[in-house]
C-alpha atoms as an extended CHARMM CRD file, in Angstrom:
* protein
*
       188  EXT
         1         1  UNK       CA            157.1970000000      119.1770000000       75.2760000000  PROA      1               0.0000000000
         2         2  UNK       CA            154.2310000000      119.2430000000       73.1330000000  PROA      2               0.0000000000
         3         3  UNK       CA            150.7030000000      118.6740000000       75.7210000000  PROA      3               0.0000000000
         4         4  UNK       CA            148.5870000000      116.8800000000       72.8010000000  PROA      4               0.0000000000
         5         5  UNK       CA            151.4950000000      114.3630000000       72.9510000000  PROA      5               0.0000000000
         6         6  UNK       CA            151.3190000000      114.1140000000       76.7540000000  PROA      6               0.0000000000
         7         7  UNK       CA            147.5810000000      113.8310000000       76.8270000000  PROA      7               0.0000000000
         8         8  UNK       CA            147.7680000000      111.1420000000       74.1510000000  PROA      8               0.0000000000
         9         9  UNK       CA            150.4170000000      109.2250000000       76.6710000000  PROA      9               0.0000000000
        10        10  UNK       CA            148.0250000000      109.8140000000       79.3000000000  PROA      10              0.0000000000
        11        11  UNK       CA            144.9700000000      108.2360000000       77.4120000000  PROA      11              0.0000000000
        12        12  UNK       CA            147.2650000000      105.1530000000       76.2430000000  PROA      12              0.0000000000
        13        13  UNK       CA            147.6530000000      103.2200000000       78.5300000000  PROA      13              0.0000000000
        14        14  UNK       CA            143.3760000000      102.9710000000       79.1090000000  PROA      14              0.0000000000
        15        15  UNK       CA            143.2090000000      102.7900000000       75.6100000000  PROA      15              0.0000000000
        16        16  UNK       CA            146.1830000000       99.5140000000       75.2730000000  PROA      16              0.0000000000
        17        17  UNK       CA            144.7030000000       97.5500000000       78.3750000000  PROA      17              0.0000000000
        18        18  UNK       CA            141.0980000000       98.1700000000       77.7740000000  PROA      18              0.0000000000
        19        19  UNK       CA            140.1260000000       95.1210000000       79.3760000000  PROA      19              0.0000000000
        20        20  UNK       CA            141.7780000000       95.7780000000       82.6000000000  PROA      20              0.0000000000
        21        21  UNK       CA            140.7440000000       99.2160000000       82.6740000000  PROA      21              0.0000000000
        22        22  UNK       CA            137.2870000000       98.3910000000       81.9280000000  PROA      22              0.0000000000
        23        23  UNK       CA            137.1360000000       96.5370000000       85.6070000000  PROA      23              0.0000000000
        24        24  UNK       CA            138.9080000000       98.8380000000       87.2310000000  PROA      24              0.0000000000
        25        25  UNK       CA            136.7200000000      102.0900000000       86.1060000000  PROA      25              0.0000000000
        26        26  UNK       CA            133.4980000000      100.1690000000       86.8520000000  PROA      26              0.0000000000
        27        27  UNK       CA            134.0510000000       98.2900000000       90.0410000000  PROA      27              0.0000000000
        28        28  UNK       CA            136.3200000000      101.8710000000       91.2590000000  PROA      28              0.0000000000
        29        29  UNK       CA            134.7210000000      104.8180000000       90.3990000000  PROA      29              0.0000000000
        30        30  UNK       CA            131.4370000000      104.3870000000       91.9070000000  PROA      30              0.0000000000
        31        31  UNK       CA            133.0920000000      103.8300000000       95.2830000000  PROA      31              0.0000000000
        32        32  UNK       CA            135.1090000000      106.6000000000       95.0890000000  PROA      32              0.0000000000
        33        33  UNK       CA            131.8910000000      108.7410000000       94.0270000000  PROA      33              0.0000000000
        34        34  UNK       CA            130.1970000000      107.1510000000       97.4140000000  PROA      34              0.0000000000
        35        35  UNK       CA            133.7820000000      108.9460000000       99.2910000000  PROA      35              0.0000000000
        36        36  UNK       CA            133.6500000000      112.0480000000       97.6390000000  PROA      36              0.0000000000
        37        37  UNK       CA            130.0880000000      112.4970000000       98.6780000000  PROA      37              0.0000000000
        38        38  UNK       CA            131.0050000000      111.9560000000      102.5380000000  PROA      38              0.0000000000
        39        39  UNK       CA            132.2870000000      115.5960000000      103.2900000000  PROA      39              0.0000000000
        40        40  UNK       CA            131.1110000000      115.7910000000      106.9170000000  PROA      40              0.0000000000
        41        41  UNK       CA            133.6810000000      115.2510000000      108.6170000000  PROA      41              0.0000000000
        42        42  UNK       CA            134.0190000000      112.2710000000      111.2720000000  PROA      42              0.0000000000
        43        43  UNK       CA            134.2600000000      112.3920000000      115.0940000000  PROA      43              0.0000000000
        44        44  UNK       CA            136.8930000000      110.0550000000      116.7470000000  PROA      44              0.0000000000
        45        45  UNK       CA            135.4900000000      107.8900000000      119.1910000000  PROA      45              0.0000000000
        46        46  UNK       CA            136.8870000000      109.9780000000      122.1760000000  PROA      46              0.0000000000
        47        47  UNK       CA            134.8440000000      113.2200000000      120.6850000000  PROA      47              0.0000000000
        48        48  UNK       CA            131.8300000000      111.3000000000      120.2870000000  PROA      48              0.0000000000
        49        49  UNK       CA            131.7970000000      110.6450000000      124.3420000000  PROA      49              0.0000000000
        50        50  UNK       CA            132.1700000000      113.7550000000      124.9930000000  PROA      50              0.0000000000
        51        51  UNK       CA            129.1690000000      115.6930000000      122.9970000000  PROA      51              0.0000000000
        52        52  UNK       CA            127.0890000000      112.9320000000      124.4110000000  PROA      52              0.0000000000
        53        53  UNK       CA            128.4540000000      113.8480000000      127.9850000000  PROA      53              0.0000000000
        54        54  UNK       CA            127.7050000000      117.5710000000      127.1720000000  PROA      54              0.0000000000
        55        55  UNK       CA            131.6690000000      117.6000000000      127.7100000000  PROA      55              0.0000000000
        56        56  UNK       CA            132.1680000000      119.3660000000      124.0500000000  PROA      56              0.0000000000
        57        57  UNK       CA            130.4810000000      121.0930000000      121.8750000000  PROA      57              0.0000000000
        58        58  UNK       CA            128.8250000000      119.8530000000      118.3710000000  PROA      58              0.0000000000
        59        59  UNK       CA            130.7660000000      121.8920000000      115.8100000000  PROA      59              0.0000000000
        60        60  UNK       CA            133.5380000000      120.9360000000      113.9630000000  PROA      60              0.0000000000
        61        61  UNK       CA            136.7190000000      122.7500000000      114.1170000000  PROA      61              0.0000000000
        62        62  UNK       CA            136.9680000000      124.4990000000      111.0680000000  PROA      62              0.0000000000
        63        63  UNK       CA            140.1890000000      122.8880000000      110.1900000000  PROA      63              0.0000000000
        64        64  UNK       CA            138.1680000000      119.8260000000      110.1370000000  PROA      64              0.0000000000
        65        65  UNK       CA            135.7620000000      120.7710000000      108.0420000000  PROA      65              0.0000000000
        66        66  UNK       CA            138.4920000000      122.2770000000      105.2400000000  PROA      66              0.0000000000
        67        67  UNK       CA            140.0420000000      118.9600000000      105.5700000000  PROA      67              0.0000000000
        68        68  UNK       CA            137.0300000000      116.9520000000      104.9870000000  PROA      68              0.0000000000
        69        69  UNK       CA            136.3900000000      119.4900000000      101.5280000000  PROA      69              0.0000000000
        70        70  UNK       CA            139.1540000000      118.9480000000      100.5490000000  PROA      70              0.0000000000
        71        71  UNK       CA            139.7130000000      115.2370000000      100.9040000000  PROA      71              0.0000000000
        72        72  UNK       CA            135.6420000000      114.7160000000       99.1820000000  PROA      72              0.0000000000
        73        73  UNK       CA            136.8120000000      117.1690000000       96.1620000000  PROA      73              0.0000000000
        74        74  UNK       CA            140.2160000000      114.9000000000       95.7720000000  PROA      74              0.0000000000
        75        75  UNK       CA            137.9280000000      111.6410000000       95.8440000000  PROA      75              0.0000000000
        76        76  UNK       CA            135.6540000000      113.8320000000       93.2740000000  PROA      76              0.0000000000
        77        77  UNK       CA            138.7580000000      114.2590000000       90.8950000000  PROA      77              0.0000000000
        78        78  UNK       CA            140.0420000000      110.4790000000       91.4000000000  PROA      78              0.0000000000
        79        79  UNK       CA            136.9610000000      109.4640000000       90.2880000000  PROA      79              0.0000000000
        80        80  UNK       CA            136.5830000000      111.4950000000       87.2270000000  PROA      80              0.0000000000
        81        81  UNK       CA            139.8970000000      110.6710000000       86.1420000000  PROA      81              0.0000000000
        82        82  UNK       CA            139.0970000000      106.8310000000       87.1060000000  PROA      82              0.0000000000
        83        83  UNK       CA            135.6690000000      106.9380000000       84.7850000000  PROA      83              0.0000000000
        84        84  UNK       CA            137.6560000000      108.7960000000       82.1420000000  PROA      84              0.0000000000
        85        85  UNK       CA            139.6370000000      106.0090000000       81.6480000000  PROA      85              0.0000000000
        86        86  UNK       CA            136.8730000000      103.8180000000       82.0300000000  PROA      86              0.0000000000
        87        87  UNK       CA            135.1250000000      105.7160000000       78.9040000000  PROA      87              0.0000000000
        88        88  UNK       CA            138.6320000000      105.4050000000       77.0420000000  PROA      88              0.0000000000
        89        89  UNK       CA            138.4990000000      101.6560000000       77.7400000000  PROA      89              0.0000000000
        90        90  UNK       CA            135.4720000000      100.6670000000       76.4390000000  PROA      90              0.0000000000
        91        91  UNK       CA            135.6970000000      103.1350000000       73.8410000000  PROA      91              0.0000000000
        92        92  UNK       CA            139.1080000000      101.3490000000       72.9010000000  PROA      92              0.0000000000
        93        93  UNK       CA            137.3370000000       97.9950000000       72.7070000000  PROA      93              0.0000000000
        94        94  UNK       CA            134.4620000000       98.9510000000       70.4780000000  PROA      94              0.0000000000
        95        95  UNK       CA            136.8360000000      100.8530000000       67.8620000000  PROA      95              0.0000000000
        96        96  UNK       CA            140.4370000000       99.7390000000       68.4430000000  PROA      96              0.0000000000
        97        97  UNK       CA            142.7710000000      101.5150000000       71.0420000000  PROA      97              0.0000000000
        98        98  UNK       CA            141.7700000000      105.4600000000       70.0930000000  PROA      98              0.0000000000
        99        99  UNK       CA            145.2000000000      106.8580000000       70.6570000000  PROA      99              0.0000000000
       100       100  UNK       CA            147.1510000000      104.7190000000       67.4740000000  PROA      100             0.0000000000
       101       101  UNK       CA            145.8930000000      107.0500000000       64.4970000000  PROA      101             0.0000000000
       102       102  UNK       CA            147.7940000000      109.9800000000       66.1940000000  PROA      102             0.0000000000
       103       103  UNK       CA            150.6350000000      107.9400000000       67.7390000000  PROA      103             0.0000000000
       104       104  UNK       CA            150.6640000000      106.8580000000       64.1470000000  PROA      104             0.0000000000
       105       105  UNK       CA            150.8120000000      110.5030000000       62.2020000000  PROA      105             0.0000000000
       106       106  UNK       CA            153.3360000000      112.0990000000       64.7580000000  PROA      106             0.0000000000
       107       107  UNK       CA            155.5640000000      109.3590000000       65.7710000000  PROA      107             0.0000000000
       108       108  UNK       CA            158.7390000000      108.5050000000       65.3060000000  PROA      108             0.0000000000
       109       109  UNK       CA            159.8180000000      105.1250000000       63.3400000000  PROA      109             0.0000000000
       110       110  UNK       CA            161.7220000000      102.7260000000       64.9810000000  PROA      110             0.0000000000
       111       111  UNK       CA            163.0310000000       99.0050000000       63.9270000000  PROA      111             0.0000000000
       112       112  UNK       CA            161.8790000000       96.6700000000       66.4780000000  PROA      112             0.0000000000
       113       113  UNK       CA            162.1580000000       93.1780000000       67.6790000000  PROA      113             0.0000000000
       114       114  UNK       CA            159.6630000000       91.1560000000       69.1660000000  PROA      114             0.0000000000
       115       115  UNK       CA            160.5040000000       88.5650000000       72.0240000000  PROA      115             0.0000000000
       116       116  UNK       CA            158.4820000000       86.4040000000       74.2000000000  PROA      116             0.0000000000
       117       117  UNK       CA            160.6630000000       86.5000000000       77.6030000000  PROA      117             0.0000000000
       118       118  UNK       CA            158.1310000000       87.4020000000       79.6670000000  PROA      118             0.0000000000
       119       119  UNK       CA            156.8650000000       83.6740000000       79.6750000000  PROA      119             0.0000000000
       120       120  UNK       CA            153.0880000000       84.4200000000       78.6210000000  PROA      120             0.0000000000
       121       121  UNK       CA            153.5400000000       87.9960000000       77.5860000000  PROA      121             0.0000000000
       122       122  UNK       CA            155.0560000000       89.2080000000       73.9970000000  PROA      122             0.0000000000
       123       123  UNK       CA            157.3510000000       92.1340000000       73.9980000000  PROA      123             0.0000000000
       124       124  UNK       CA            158.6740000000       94.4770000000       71.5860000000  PROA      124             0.0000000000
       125       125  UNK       CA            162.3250000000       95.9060000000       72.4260000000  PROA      125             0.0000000000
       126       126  UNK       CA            163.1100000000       98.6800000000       69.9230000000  PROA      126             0.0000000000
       127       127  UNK       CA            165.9980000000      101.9240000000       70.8150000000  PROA      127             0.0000000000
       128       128  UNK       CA            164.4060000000      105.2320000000       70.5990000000  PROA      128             0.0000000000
       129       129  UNK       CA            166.2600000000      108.3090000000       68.9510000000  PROA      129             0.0000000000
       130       130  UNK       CA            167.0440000000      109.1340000000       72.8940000000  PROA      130             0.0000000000
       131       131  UNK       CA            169.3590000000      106.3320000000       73.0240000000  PROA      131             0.0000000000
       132       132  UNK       CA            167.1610000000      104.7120000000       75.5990000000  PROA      132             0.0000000000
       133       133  UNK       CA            166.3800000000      100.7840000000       74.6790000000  PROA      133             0.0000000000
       134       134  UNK       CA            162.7500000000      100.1590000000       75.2820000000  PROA      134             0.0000000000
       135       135  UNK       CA            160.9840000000       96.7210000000       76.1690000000  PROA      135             0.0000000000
       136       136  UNK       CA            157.5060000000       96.7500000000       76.2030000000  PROA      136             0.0000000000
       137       137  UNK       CA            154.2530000000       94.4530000000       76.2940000000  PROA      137             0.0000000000
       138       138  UNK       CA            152.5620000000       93.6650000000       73.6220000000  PROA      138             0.0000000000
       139       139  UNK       CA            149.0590000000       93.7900000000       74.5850000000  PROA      139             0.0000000000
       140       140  UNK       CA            147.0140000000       90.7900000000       73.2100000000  PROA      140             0.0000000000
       141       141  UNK       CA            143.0870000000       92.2120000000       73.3090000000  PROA      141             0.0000000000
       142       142  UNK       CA            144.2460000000       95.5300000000       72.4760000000  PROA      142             0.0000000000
       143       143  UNK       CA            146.5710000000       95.4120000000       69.3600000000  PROA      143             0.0000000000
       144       144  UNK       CA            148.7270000000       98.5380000000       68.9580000000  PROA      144             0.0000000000
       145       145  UNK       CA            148.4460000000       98.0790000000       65.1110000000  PROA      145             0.0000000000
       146       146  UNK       CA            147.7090000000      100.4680000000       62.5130000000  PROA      146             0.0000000000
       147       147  UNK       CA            146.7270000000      101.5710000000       59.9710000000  PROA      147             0.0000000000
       148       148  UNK       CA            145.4410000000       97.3640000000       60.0210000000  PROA      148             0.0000000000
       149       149  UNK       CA            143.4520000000       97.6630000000       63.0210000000  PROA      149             0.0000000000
       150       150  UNK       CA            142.9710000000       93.7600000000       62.8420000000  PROA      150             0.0000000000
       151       151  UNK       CA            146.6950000000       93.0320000000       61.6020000000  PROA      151             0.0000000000
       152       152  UNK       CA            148.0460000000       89.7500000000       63.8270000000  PROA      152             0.0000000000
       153       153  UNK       CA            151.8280000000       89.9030000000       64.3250000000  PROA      153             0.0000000000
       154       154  UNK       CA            152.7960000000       87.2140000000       66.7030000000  PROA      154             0.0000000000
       155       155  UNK       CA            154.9680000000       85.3000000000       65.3290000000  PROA      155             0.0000000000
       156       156  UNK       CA            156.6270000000       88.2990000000       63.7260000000  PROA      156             0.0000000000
       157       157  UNK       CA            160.8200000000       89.1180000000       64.5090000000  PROA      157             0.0000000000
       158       158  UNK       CA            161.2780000000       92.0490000000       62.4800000000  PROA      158             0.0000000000
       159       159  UNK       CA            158.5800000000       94.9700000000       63.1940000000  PROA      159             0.0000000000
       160       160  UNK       CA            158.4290000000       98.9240000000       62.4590000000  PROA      160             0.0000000000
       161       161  UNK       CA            157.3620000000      100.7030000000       65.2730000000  PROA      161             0.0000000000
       162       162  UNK       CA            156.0550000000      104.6520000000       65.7000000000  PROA      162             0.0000000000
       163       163  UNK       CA            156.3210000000      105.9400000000       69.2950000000  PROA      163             0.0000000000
       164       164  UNK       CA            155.5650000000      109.9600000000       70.3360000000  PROA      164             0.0000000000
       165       165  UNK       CA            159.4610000000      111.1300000000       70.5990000000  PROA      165             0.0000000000
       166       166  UNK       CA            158.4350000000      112.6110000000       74.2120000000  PROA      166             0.0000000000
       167       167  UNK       CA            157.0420000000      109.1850000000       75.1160000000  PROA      167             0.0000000000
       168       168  UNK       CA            158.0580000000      106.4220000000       74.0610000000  PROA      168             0.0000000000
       169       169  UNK       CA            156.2280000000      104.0510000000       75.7220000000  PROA      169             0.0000000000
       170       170  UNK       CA            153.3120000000      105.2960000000       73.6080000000  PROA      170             0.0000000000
       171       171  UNK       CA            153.6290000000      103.0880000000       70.6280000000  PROA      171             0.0000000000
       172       172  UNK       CA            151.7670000000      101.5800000000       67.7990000000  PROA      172             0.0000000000
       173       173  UNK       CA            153.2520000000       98.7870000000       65.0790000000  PROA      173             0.0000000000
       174       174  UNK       CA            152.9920000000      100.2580000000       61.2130000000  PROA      174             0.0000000000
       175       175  UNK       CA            151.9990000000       96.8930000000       59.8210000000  PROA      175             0.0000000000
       176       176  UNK       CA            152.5480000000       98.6990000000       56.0030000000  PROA      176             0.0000000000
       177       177  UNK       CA            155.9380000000       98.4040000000       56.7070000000  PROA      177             0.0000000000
       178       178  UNK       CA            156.5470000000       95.2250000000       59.0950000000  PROA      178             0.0000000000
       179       179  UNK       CA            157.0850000000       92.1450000000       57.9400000000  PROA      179             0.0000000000
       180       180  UNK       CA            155.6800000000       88.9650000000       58.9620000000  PROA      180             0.0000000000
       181       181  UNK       CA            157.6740000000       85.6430000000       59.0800000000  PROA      181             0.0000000000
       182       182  UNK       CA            157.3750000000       85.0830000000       55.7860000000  PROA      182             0.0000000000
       183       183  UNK       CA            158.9180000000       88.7360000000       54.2750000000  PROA      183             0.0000000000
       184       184  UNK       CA            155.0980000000       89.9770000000       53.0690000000  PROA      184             0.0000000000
       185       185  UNK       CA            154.0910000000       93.5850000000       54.4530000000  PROA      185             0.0000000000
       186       186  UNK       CA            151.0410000000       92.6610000000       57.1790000000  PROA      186             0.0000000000
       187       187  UNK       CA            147.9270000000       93.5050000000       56.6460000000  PROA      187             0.0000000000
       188       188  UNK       CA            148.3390000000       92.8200000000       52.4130000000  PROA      188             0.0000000000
């Protein structure tokens, strides 16, 4: 398994629903920031009664404390990984979804069809070398199309796919050799 392909899988799906992600990352990662920066850890009601009693004493166990590090520096990496894709999103927006050039180079080529039996959402359907079928959306704000970043294929039956072998769900639609509805390649 190659790890640029993985990391490009990884970075896709930010990159295909920028929109989404875009919300998520901003309205997410500066709450989990706020929980990663609360590493004291709490006292249960009961132990709170009892250091005001003089019942118990004011440290923390020290499994507490390793518990509390370790659950801030797990909110720390959630976060990072939450404003990462945030970064990919908007990133995707200004220029196009980042990931298609190399999806593009080092994918495979697939014949696929496109379907709208979702109701509101287009698919594409195409059968990787695997001999897996795959059905996936189609995002609308994010085209997967290149090397026609603005190429419009709704409409279109009969499309040419490239998806990473080792991920097929990573895809992007070659509109130099699709074909719209009226048998010209897209994007002229």
């Amino acid at each position: 398994m190659n790890v640029m392909d993985s990391l490009v899988w990884l970075a896709n799906f930010p990159a295909t629903h920028a929109y989404e992600m875009v919300f998520l990352g901003a309205f997410s990662a500066l709450g989990l920031v706020v929980a990663a920066r609360q590493s004291v850890p709490k006292r249960s009601r009961l132990d709170q009664l009892r250091v005001e009693r003089g019942m118990a004493g004011p440290e923390f166990p020290a499994a507490s404390r390793v518990a509390a590090k370790v659950q801030s520096w797990f909110f720390f990496l959630l976060a990072l990984v939450v404003f990462s894709g945030f970064v990919i999103a908007i990133a995707s927006l200004i220029f196009g979804p980042i990931t298609r050039g190399y999806i593009y180079e080092h994918g495979e080529r697939a014949v696929a069809i496109q379907t709208d039996d979702m109701g509101s959402f287009e698919t594409v359907t195409f059968d990787a070398d695997n001999g897996h079928r795959y059905t996936l959306n189609l995002p609308f704000f994010s085209p997967v199309t290149y090397p026609d970043r603005d190429a419009f294929v709704s409409g279109s039956e009969d499309l040419v796919v490239r998806y990473l072998p080792n991920h097929p769900q990573a895809f992007v639609i070659d509109t130099r050799q699709s074909l719209d509805s009226w048998g010209e390649p897209l994007g002229g």
